[in-house]
Amino acid sequence: MENQNINEIYQSAMDEIGESSTSEKLQELKIKFLAKKSVLMSLLSTLGSLPPEERKEMGQKLNEVKAKIASAIEEKENQLRKEELEKKLKSETIDISLPSKRVELGGQNPFYVVKDEITDIFLNMGFEVADGPEVETDLYNFELLNIPKDHPARDMQDTFYISDSVLLRTHTSPVQAHTMQAAEGKPIRIICPGKTYRRDDDDATHSHQFAQIEGLVIDKDINIGHLKATLELFAKKMFGEKREIRLRPSYFPFTEPSVEVDITCANCNGKGCSMCKGTGYIEILGGGMVHPNVLKMNGYDPDVYSGFAFGIGIERVAILRYGIDDIRKFYQNDIRFLRQYRKKA
Ligand code: PHE
């Protein structure tokens, strides 16, 4: 009698599984046929009351049926899942023969390309990158660099004043003072790329905002030979192995001696042409040995330590490197200009 009952349950389970077309329905069937309170399971709990010979047979049969129903449900679940996926894929097919929208690849402004190149050259020589504020105090921009209030050198570095003592930095040199003070007497080897400002009437060669890379090395026994060798290596890496440099005496209040560094003109190879105004050389940067007053004011004993510093105009290097004729082009974002420097993929 039980057997009969079990077969009926099995049959109706199979029918219902076969007919069900959603996973919710299958979920219901699981509860109906396999949960603790289902008919099948309640039969299992009555096994104990059967005579031992029948108990074993009946138990096996019940478990067999239970396993069959469970696997039938699972199979159906898989089938439904597959069908659903196929339906979804079909509804989401895209027409790959349609022409796509063109994605325009952007490019780096040549200013940044050159800034990164200069930075890399010095990183490879063992320099680290330092940072400093663009809004500076008079103290750091001038005083701590040996440019007191009444110094005539201030005339060439008029800038935008926020107040009498706060201004937009006119060069990256204040980073020298910040770095020295933070290093507290330890050796230094840094560069600092950054924006600088001056009150200027903008034209092809002047811009009220421009950028420099400052360099500063301080240690025992640093001499001008180190400055020359460092800048020569930089010039050759940046402009080509054939370029020679020359140092000309110059003046900056924060270096002594001070130099202006020229490279041989790439256009005429030093012979003299219109690009170098007949001199064979083109000026690329300023530098010198750190002035003893600057060392002293920023915590270094000039009798023990010495150092060199330099300041490179980034736009100037980019102009020479790419033959650009107007500094304003770096800032105007004219796509016709920028496009010429786009790296080919
Ligand atoms: N700060 C100087 C300038 O802007 C450049 C410079 C830097 C010169 C470091 C000497 C040493 O003109």
mmCIF file of C-alpha atoms and ligand atoms in Angstrom:
data_model
loop_
_atom_site.group_PDB
_atom_site.id
_atom_site.type_symbol
_atom_site.label_atom_id
_atom_site.label_comp_id
_atom_site.label_asym_id
_atom_site.label_seq_id
_atom_site.Cartn_x
_atom_site.Cartn_y
_atom_site.Cartn_z
ATOM 1 C CA MET A 1 0.000 0.000 0.000
ATOM 2 C CA GLU A 2 2.825 2.358 0.870
ATOM 3 C CA ASN A 3 4.554 1.483 -2.366
ATOM 4 C CA GLN A 4 1.549 2.463 -4.307
ATOM 5 C CA ASN A 5 1.428 5.764 -2.496
ATOM 6 C CA ILE A 6 5.111 6.479 -3.087
ATOM 7 C CA ASN A 7 4.814 5.780 -6.781
ATOM 8 C CA GLU A 8 1.891 8.162 -6.996
ATOM 9 C CA ILE A 9 3.806 10.885 -5.234
ATOM 10 C CA TYR A 10 6.789 10.307 -7.516
ATOM 11 C CA GLN A 11 4.667 10.443 -10.602
ATOM 12 C CA SER A 12 2.873 13.613 -9.653
ATOM 13 C CA ALA A 13 6.199 15.231 -8.684
ATOM 14 C CA MET A 14 7.652 14.375 -12.074
ATOM 15 C CA ASP A 15 4.563 15.695 -13.855
ATOM 16 C CA GLU A 16 4.620 18.936 -11.980
ATOM 17 C CA ILE A 17 8.376 19.427 -12.487
ATOM 18 C CA GLY A 18 7.952 18.782 -16.180
ATOM 19 C CA GLU A 19 5.183 21.349 -16.447
ATOM 20 C CA SER A 20 6.829 24.104 -14.447
ATOM 21 C CA SER A 21 8.321 26.909 -16.446
ATOM 22 C CA THR A 22 9.738 29.280 -13.826
ATOM 23 C CA SER A 23 12.309 28.920 -11.084
ATOM 24 C CA GLU A 24 9.746 30.245 -8.567
ATOM 25 C CA LYS A 25 7.503 27.317 -9.421
ATOM 26 C CA LEU A 26 10.399 24.886 -8.928
ATOM 27 C CA GLN A 27 11.096 26.470 -5.579
ATOM 28 C CA GLU A 28 7.509 25.714 -4.565
ATOM 29 C CA LEU A 29 7.875 22.108 -5.725
ATOM 30 C CA LYS A 30 10.989 21.688 -3.627
ATOM 31 C CA ILE A 31 8.972 22.634 -0.560
ATOM 32 C CA LYS A 32 6.025 20.522 -1.586
ATOM 33 C CA PHE A 33 7.987 17.320 -2.173
ATOM 34 C CA LEU A 34 11.229 17.565 -0.249
ATOM 35 C CA ALA A 35 10.651 19.793 2.795
ATOM 36 C CA LYS A 36 10.323 18.234 6.236
ATOM 37 C CA LYS A 37 6.568 18.564 6.247
ATOM 38 C CA SER A 38 6.039 17.077 2.748
ATOM 39 C CA VAL A 39 4.079 13.842 2.291
ATOM 40 C CA LEU A 40 7.195 12.001 1.287
ATOM 41 C CA MET A 41 9.097 13.071 4.349
ATOM 42 C CA SER A 42 6.235 12.296 6.659
ATOM 43 C CA LEU A 43 6.258 8.756 5.272
ATOM 44 C CA LEU A 44 9.935 8.562 6.168
ATOM 45 C CA SER A 45 9.089 9.443 9.742
ATOM 46 C CA THR A 46 6.605 6.563 9.946
ATOM 47 C CA LEU A 47 9.251 4.003 8.994
ATOM 48 C CA GLY A 48 9.842 3.263 12.646
ATOM 49 C CA SER A 49 6.398 1.710 12.996
ATOM 50 C CA LEU A 50 6.965 -0.827 10.206
ATOM 51 C CA PRO A 51 8.145 -4.372 10.797
ATOM 52 C CA PRO A 52 11.950 -4.563 10.412
ATOM 53 C CA GLU A 53 11.891 -6.544 7.081
ATOM 54 C CA GLU A 54 9.730 -3.934 5.432
ATOM 55 C CA ARG A 55 11.478 -1.016 7.085
ATOM 56 C CA LYS A 56 14.701 -1.474 5.149
ATOM 57 C CA GLU A 57 13.075 -1.892 1.783
ATOM 58 C CA MET A 58 10.732 0.993 2.315
ATOM 59 C CA GLY A 59 13.507 3.243 3.562
ATOM 60 C CA GLN A 60 15.608 2.564 0.494
ATOM 61 C CA LYS A 61 12.703 3.165 -1.799
ATOM 62 C CA LEU A 62 11.819 6.457 -0.104
ATOM 63 C CA ASN A 63 15.392 7.729 -0.289
ATOM 64 C CA GLU A 64 15.668 6.704 -3.906
ATOM 65 C CA VAL A 65 12.512 8.600 -4.809
ATOM 66 C CA LYS A 66 13.620 11.623 -2.818
ATOM 67 C CA ALA A 67 16.965 11.698 -4.657
ATOM 68 C CA LYS A 68 15.283 11.307 -8.029
ATOM 69 C CA ILE A 69 12.884 14.176 -7.360
ATOM 70 C CA ALA A 70 15.736 16.369 -6.126
ATOM 71 C CA SER A 71 17.847 15.689 -9.206
ATOM 72 C CA ALA A 72 14.874 16.192 -11.518
ATOM 73 C CA ILE A 73 14.303 19.590 -9.942
ATOM 74 C CA GLU A 74 17.956 20.469 -10.281
ATOM 75 C CA GLU A 75 18.046 19.412 -13.885
ATOM 76 C CA LYS A 76 14.989 21.495 -14.629
ATOM 77 C CA GLU A 77 16.503 24.455 -12.824
ATOM 78 C CA ASN A 78 19.592 24.232 -15.018
ATOM 79 C CA GLN A 79 17.532 23.951 -18.113
ATOM 80 C CA LEU A 80 15.476 27.024 -17.182
ATOM 81 C CA ARG A 81 18.617 28.991 -16.394
ATOM 82 C CA LYS A 82 20.049 28.112 -19.772
ATOM 83 C CA GLU A 83 16.877 29.099 -21.545
ATOM 84 C CA GLU A 84 16.746 32.406 -19.689
ATOM 85 C CA LEU A 85 20.345 33.154 -20.640
ATOM 86 C CA GLU A 86 19.735 32.358 -24.257
ATOM 87 C CA LYS A 87 16.689 34.568 -24.277
ATOM 88 C CA LYS A 88 18.685 37.395 -22.705
ATOM 89 C CA LEU A 89 21.562 36.998 -25.149
ATOM 90 C CA LYS A 90 19.183 37.022 -28.046
ATOM 91 C CA SER A 91 17.427 40.166 -26.845
ATOM 92 C CA GLU A 92 20.763 41.905 -26.285
ATOM 93 C CA THR A 93 22.513 41.151 -29.529
ATOM 94 C CA ILE A 94 24.151 44.180 -31.067
ATOM 95 C CA ASP A 95 24.670 44.919 -34.684
ATOM 96 C CA ILE A 96 28.455 44.915 -34.962
ATOM 97 C CA SER A 97 28.274 45.952 -38.583
ATOM 98 C CA LEU A 98 27.138 49.468 -37.549
ATOM 99 C CA PRO A 99 29.919 52.069 -37.886
ATOM 100 C CA SER A 100 31.103 53.211 -34.420
ATOM 101 C CA LYS A 101 31.550 56.743 -33.128
ATOM 102 C CA ARG A 102 35.151 57.918 -33.506
ATOM 103 C CA VAL A 103 36.948 58.321 -30.188
ATOM 104 C CA GLU A 104 39.502 61.101 -30.464
ATOM 105 C CA LEU A 105 42.708 60.344 -28.580
ATOM 106 C CA GLY A 106 44.073 63.348 -26.737
ATOM 107 C CA GLY A 107 47.738 64.224 -26.420
ATOM 108 C CA GLN A 108 49.993 65.846 -23.875
ATOM 109 C CA ASN A 109 50.756 69.538 -24.114
ATOM 110 C CA PRO A 110 54.447 69.766 -25.196
ATOM 111 C CA PHE A 111 55.061 71.773 -22.042
ATOM 112 C CA TYR A 112 54.338 68.722 -19.884
ATOM 113 C CA VAL A 113 56.299 66.406 -22.160
ATOM 114 C CA VAL A 114 59.372 68.611 -21.676
ATOM 115 C CA LYS A 115 58.778 69.080 -17.960
ATOM 116 C CA ASP A 116 58.682 65.292 -17.482
ATOM 117 C CA GLU A 117 61.771 64.808 -19.657
ATOM 118 C CA ILE A 118 63.803 67.341 -17.660
ATOM 119 C CA THR A 119 62.598 65.811 -14.401
ATOM 120 C CA ASP A 120 63.559 62.300 -15.540
ATOM 121 C CA ILE A 121 67.054 63.389 -16.525
ATOM 122 C CA PHE A 122 67.691 64.710 -13.015
ATOM 123 C CA LEU A 123 65.989 61.773 -11.280
ATOM 124 C CA ASN A 124 68.413 59.521 -13.142
ATOM 125 C CA MET A 125 71.293 61.560 -11.709
ATOM 126 C CA GLY A 126 70.010 60.876 -8.189
ATOM 127 C CA PHE A 127 68.036 64.067 -7.539
ATOM 128 C CA GLU A 128 64.741 63.975 -5.654
ATOM 129 C CA VAL A 129 61.683 66.099 -6.439
ATOM 130 C CA ALA A 130 60.797 68.760 -3.844
ATOM 131 C CA ASP A 131 57.742 70.990 -3.686
ATOM 132 C CA GLY A 132 56.870 74.439 -2.400
ATOM 133 C CA PRO A 133 53.971 76.919 -2.387
ATOM 134 C CA GLU A 134 53.171 79.190 -5.342
ATOM 135 C CA VAL A 135 51.752 81.782 -2.949
ATOM 136 C CA GLU A 136 54.859 82.827 -1.076
ATOM 137 C CA THR A 137 55.964 85.262 1.551
ATOM 138 C CA ASP A 138 58.348 88.107 0.836
ATOM 139 C CA LEU A 139 60.640 86.405 3.347
ATOM 140 C CA TYR A 140 61.085 83.220 1.302
ATOM 141 C CA ASN A 141 60.832 84.700 -2.181
ATOM 142 C CA PHE A 142 63.375 87.447 -1.470
ATOM 143 C CA GLU A 143 64.851 87.964 2.007
ATOM 144 C CA LEU A 144 66.106 84.435 2.664
ATOM 145 C CA LEU A 145 67.660 84.473 -0.813
ATOM 146 C CA ASN A 146 69.789 87.477 0.018
ATOM 147 C CA ILE A 147 67.457 89.986 -1.644
ATOM 148 C CA PRO A 148 66.603 92.549 1.057
ATOM 149 C CA LYS A 149 63.740 95.046 0.718
ATOM 150 C CA ASP A 150 65.685 97.778 -1.034
ATOM 151 C CA HIS A 151 67.672 95.497 -3.348
ATOM 152 C CA PRO A 152 67.650 96.612 -7.007
ATOM 153 C CA ALA A 153 67.289 92.974 -8.151
ATOM 154 C CA ARG A 154 63.675 93.232 -6.998
ATOM 155 C CA ASP A 155 62.914 95.519 -9.923
ATOM 156 C CA MET A 156 63.266 92.642 -12.361
ATOM 157 C CA GLN A 157 60.969 90.462 -10.332
ATOM 158 C CA ASP A 158 57.835 92.491 -9.806
ATOM 159 C CA THR A 159 54.871 90.215 -9.210
ATOM 160 C CA PHE A 160 51.260 89.916 -8.063
ATOM 161 C CA TYR A 161 50.923 90.917 -4.425
ATOM 162 C CA ILE A 162 48.285 89.436 -2.155
ATOM 163 C CA SER A 163 49.410 91.759 0.637
ATOM 164 C CA ASP A 164 52.631 93.666 1.384
ATOM 165 C CA SER A 165 54.298 90.472 2.543
ATOM 166 C CA VAL A 166 52.455 87.763 0.559
ATOM 167 C CA LEU A 167 52.929 87.331 -3.187
ATOM 168 C CA LEU A 168 52.932 84.910 -6.117
ATOM 169 C CA ARG A 169 56.482 83.547 -6.281
ATOM 170 C CA THR A 170 58.670 85.050 -9.000
ATOM 171 C CA HIS A 171 60.922 81.994 -9.269
ATOM 172 C CA THR A 172 61.192 78.496 -7.815
ATOM 173 C CA SER A 173 64.239 79.574 -5.758
ATOM 174 C CA PRO A 174 62.222 79.993 -2.492
ATOM 175 C CA VAL A 175 62.062 76.181 -2.511
ATOM 176 C CA GLN A 176 65.820 76.328 -1.845
ATOM 177 C CA ALA A 177 65.144 78.037 1.492
ATOM 178 C CA HIS A 178 62.251 75.722 2.396
ATOM 179 C CA THR A 179 64.307 72.632 1.576
ATOM 180 C CA MET A 180 67.389 73.801 3.478
ATOM 181 C CA GLN A 181 65.367 74.612 6.568
ATOM 182 C CA ALA A 182 63.578 71.253 6.482
ATOM 183 C CA ALA A 183 66.817 69.297 5.894
ATOM 184 C CA GLU A 184 68.341 70.774 9.075
ATOM 185 C CA GLY A 185 71.959 70.702 7.983
ATOM 186 C CA LYS A 186 71.887 67.409 6.073
ATOM 187 C CA PRO A 187 73.138 67.101 2.456
ATOM 188 C CA ILE A 188 70.594 68.018 -0.246
ATOM 189 C CA ARG A 189 70.105 67.008 -3.878
ATOM 190 C CA ILE A 190 66.721 68.190 -5.160
ATOM 191 C CA ILE A 191 64.946 69.623 -8.140
ATOM 192 C CA CYS A 192 61.616 71.444 -7.977
ATOM 193 C CA PRO A 193 59.441 71.939 -11.046
ATOM 194 C CA GLY A 194 56.708 74.522 -10.575
ATOM 195 C CA LYS A 195 54.740 77.554 -11.713
ATOM 196 C CA THR A 196 56.157 81.035 -11.298
ATOM 197 C CA TYR A 197 54.717 84.506 -11.881
ATOM 198 C CA ARG A 198 55.917 87.970 -12.809
ATOM 199 C CA ARG A 199 54.234 91.216 -13.687
ATOM 200 C CA ASP A 200 54.932 91.190 -17.382
ATOM 201 C CA ASP A 201 53.212 92.361 -20.520
ATOM 202 C CA ASP A 202 52.534 89.147 -22.386
ATOM 203 C CA ASP A 203 54.064 88.831 -25.817
ATOM 204 C CA ALA A 204 55.829 86.134 -27.856
ATOM 205 C CA THR A 205 58.667 85.831 -25.333
ATOM 206 C CA HIS A 206 57.046 86.990 -22.073
ATOM 207 C CA SER A 207 54.278 85.490 -20.022
ATOM 208 C CA HIS A 208 53.003 86.614 -16.604
ATOM 209 C CA GLN A 209 52.841 82.937 -15.716
ATOM 210 C CA PHE A 210 55.613 80.549 -16.646
ATOM 211 C CA ALA A 211 57.430 77.628 -15.078
ATOM 212 C CA GLN A 212 60.866 76.757 -13.833
ATOM 213 C CA ILE A 213 62.750 73.785 -12.542
ATOM 214 C CA GLU A 214 64.938 74.672 -9.604
ATOM 215 C CA GLY A 215 67.958 72.562 -8.731
ATOM 216 C CA LEU A 216 69.861 72.557 -5.446
ATOM 217 C CA VAL A 217 72.787 70.475 -4.269
ATOM 218 C CA ILE A 218 74.397 70.997 -0.866
ATOM 219 C CA ASP A 219 77.145 68.917 0.695
ATOM 220 C CA LYS A 220 80.722 69.155 1.863
ATOM 221 C CA ASP A 221 83.273 69.959 -0.876
ATOM 222 C CA ILE A 222 80.825 70.869 -3.635
ATOM 223 C CA ASN A 223 82.497 73.091 -6.233
ATOM 224 C CA ILE A 224 81.637 74.762 -9.518
ATOM 225 C CA GLY A 225 82.985 71.732 -11.428
ATOM 226 C CA HIS A 226 80.030 69.743 -10.070
ATOM 227 C CA LEU A 227 77.647 72.418 -11.342
ATOM 228 C CA LYS A 228 79.246 72.419 -14.780
ATOM 229 C CA ALA A 229 79.332 68.621 -15.104
ATOM 230 C CA THR A 230 75.701 68.286 -13.972
ATOM 231 C CA LEU A 231 74.440 70.905 -16.414
ATOM 232 C CA GLU A 232 76.552 69.578 -19.261
ATOM 233 C CA LEU A 233 75.056 66.126 -18.789
ATOM 234 C CA PHE A 234 71.592 67.685 -18.671
ATOM 235 C CA ALA A 235 72.207 69.687 -21.881
ATOM 236 C CA LYS A 236 73.446 66.644 -23.787
ATOM 237 C CA LYS A 237 70.583 64.436 -22.616
ATOM 238 C CA MET A 238 68.027 67.126 -23.431
ATOM 239 C CA PHE A 239 69.366 68.584 -26.672
ATOM 240 C CA GLY A 240 71.655 65.862 -28.035
ATOM 241 C CA GLU A 241 75.159 64.524 -27.440
ATOM 242 C CA LYS A 242 76.669 67.027 -29.907
ATOM 243 C CA ARG A 243 75.683 70.080 -27.863
ATOM 244 C CA GLU A 244 78.415 71.870 -25.931
ATOM 245 C CA ILE A 245 77.781 74.233 -23.046
ATOM 246 C CA ARG A 246 79.520 77.395 -21.988
ATOM 247 C CA LEU A 247 79.313 79.263 -18.692
ATOM 248 C CA ARG A 248 79.187 83.057 -18.764
ATOM 249 C CA PRO A 249 79.644 85.192 -15.648
ATOM 250 C CA SER A 250 76.352 86.586 -14.464
ATOM 251 C CA TYR A 251 74.717 87.934 -11.350
ATOM 252 C CA PHE A 252 72.088 86.592 -8.968
ATOM 253 C CA PRO A 253 71.968 87.814 -5.352
ATOM 254 C CA PHE A 254 71.657 84.244 -4.036
ATOM 255 C CA THR A 255 74.624 82.707 -5.884
ATOM 256 C CA GLU A 256 78.304 83.650 -5.933
ATOM 257 C CA PRO A 257 79.788 83.240 -8.431
ATOM 258 C CA SER A 258 76.761 83.266 -10.719
ATOM 259 C CA VAL A 259 76.641 81.958 -14.249
ATOM 260 C CA GLU A 260 74.443 81.980 -17.287
ATOM 261 C CA VAL A 261 74.599 78.693 -19.184
ATOM 262 C CA ASP A 262 74.466 78.596 -22.990
ATOM 263 C CA ILE A 263 74.359 75.628 -25.367
ATOM 264 C CA THR A 264 75.731 75.599 -28.887
ATOM 265 C CA CYS A 265 72.992 76.508 -31.357
ATOM 266 C CA ALA A 266 71.439 73.381 -32.850
ATOM 267 C CA ASN A 267 70.581 75.260 -36.017
ATOM 268 C CA CYS A 268 74.135 76.260 -37.042
ATOM 269 C CA ASN A 269 76.203 74.049 -34.738
ATOM 270 C CA GLY A 270 77.944 77.049 -33.173
ATOM 271 C CA LYS A 271 78.833 78.881 -36.392
ATOM 272 C CA GLY A 272 76.342 81.699 -35.940
ATOM 273 C CA CYS A 273 72.941 82.118 -37.559
ATOM 274 C CA SER A 274 69.742 84.142 -37.217
ATOM 275 C CA MET A 275 68.394 81.817 -34.526
ATOM 276 C CA CYS A 276 71.338 82.459 -32.183
ATOM 277 C CA LYS A 277 71.720 86.048 -33.406
ATOM 278 C CA GLY A 278 75.135 85.263 -34.824
ATOM 279 C CA THR A 279 76.654 84.182 -31.504
ATOM 280 C CA GLY A 280 76.601 80.419 -32.043
ATOM 281 C CA TYR A 281 75.137 79.978 -28.570
ATOM 282 C CA ILE A 282 71.692 80.010 -26.989
ATOM 283 C CA GLU A 283 71.099 80.756 -23.325
ATOM 284 C CA ILE A 284 69.244 77.984 -21.485
ATOM 285 C CA LEU A 285 69.480 78.643 -17.771
ATOM 286 C CA GLY A 286 70.963 80.478 -14.803
ATOM 287 C CA GLY A 287 72.854 79.087 -11.856
ATOM 288 C CA GLY A 288 75.785 79.417 -9.511
ATOM 289 C CA MET A 289 77.322 78.486 -6.198
ATOM 290 C CA VAL A 290 74.935 79.025 -3.272
ATOM 291 C CA HIS A 291 75.800 82.349 -1.608
ATOM 292 C CA PRO A 292 77.299 81.971 1.901
ATOM 293 C CA ASN A 293 74.615 84.329 3.258
ATOM 294 C CA VAL A 294 71.889 82.040 1.901
ATOM 295 C CA LEU A 295 73.539 78.990 3.479
ATOM 296 C CA LYS A 296 73.841 80.814 6.797
ATOM 297 C CA MET A 297 70.292 82.212 6.828
ATOM 298 C CA ASN A 298 68.880 78.743 6.176
ATOM 299 C CA GLY A 299 70.855 76.775 8.724
ATOM 300 C CA TYR A 300 74.108 75.699 7.027
ATOM 301 C CA ASP A 301 77.637 76.662 8.081
ATOM 302 C CA PRO A 302 79.311 78.078 4.913
ATOM 303 C CA ASP A 303 82.722 77.107 6.287
ATOM 304 C CA VAL A 304 81.678 73.447 6.265
ATOM 305 C CA TYR A 305 79.070 73.204 3.506
ATOM 306 C CA SER A 306 78.910 74.486 -0.035
ATOM 307 C CA GLY A 307 76.445 73.959 -2.832
ATOM 308 C CA PHE A 308 75.237 74.877 -6.271
ATOM 309 C CA ALA A 309 71.830 75.900 -7.574
ATOM 310 C CA PHE A 310 70.271 76.469 -10.943
ATOM 311 C CA GLY A 311 66.960 77.520 -12.443
ATOM 312 C CA ILE A 312 65.730 76.232 -15.806
ATOM 313 C CA GLY A 313 62.860 77.885 -17.684
ATOM 314 C CA ILE A 314 60.666 74.981 -18.801
ATOM 315 C CA GLU A 315 58.952 76.852 -21.640
ATOM 316 C CA ARG A 316 62.314 78.083 -22.852
ATOM 317 C CA VAL A 317 63.591 74.522 -23.122
ATOM 318 C CA ALA A 318 60.367 73.424 -24.857
ATOM 319 C CA ILE A 319 60.599 76.357 -27.289
ATOM 320 C CA LEU A 320 64.171 75.438 -28.227
ATOM 321 C CA ARG A 321 63.410 71.758 -28.357
ATOM 322 C CA TYR A 322 60.400 72.066 -30.657
ATOM 323 C CA GLY A 323 61.118 75.335 -32.433
ATOM 324 C CA ILE A 324 57.999 76.998 -31.014
ATOM 325 C CA ASP A 325 57.831 80.712 -31.794
ATOM 326 C CA ASP A 326 55.464 82.020 -29.117
ATOM 327 C CA ILE A 327 55.379 81.218 -25.391
ATOM 328 C CA ARG A 328 51.640 81.994 -25.203
ATOM 329 C CA LYS A 329 50.874 78.927 -27.298
ATOM 330 C CA PHE A 330 51.513 76.667 -24.309
ATOM 331 C CA TYR A 331 48.566 78.226 -22.488
ATOM 332 C CA GLN A 332 46.051 78.992 -25.207
ATOM 333 C CA ASN A 333 44.955 75.376 -25.697
ATOM 334 C CA ASP A 334 44.551 75.890 -29.418
ATOM 335 C CA ILE A 335 43.852 72.401 -30.682
ATOM 336 C CA ARG A 336 45.644 73.107 -34.005
ATOM 337 C CA PHE A 337 48.842 73.817 -32.050
ATOM 338 C CA LEU A 338 48.522 70.934 -29.601
ATOM 339 C CA ARG A 339 47.674 68.417 -32.317
ATOM 340 C CA GLN A 340 51.126 68.826 -33.842
ATOM 341 C CA TYR A 341 52.726 67.365 -30.721
ATOM 342 C CA ARG A 342 50.407 64.454 -30.323
ATOM 343 C CA LYS A 343 52.412 61.242 -30.062
ATOM 344 C CA LYS A 344 51.529 58.805 -32.828
ATOM 345 C CA ALA A 345 49.971 55.657 -31.437
HETATM 346 N N1 PHE B 1 65.909 82.165 -9.761
HETATM 347 C C1 PHE B 1 66.688 82.620 -10.901
HETATM 348 C C2 PHE B 1 65.734 83.268 -11.903
HETATM 349 O O1 PHE B 1 64.556 83.086 -11.831
HETATM 350 C C3 PHE B 1 67.420 81.475 -11.549
HETATM 351 C C4 PHE B 1 68.458 80.873 -10.664
HETATM 352 C C5 PHE B 1 68.145 79.816 -9.863
HETATM 353 C C6 PHE B 1 69.730 81.388 -10.624
HETATM 354 C C7 PHE B 1 69.113 79.256 -9.024
HETATM 355 C C8 PHE B 1 70.696 80.865 -9.805
HETATM 356 C C9 PHE B 1 70.380 79.794 -9.021
HETATM 357 O O2 PHE B 1 66.157 84.001 -12.784
#
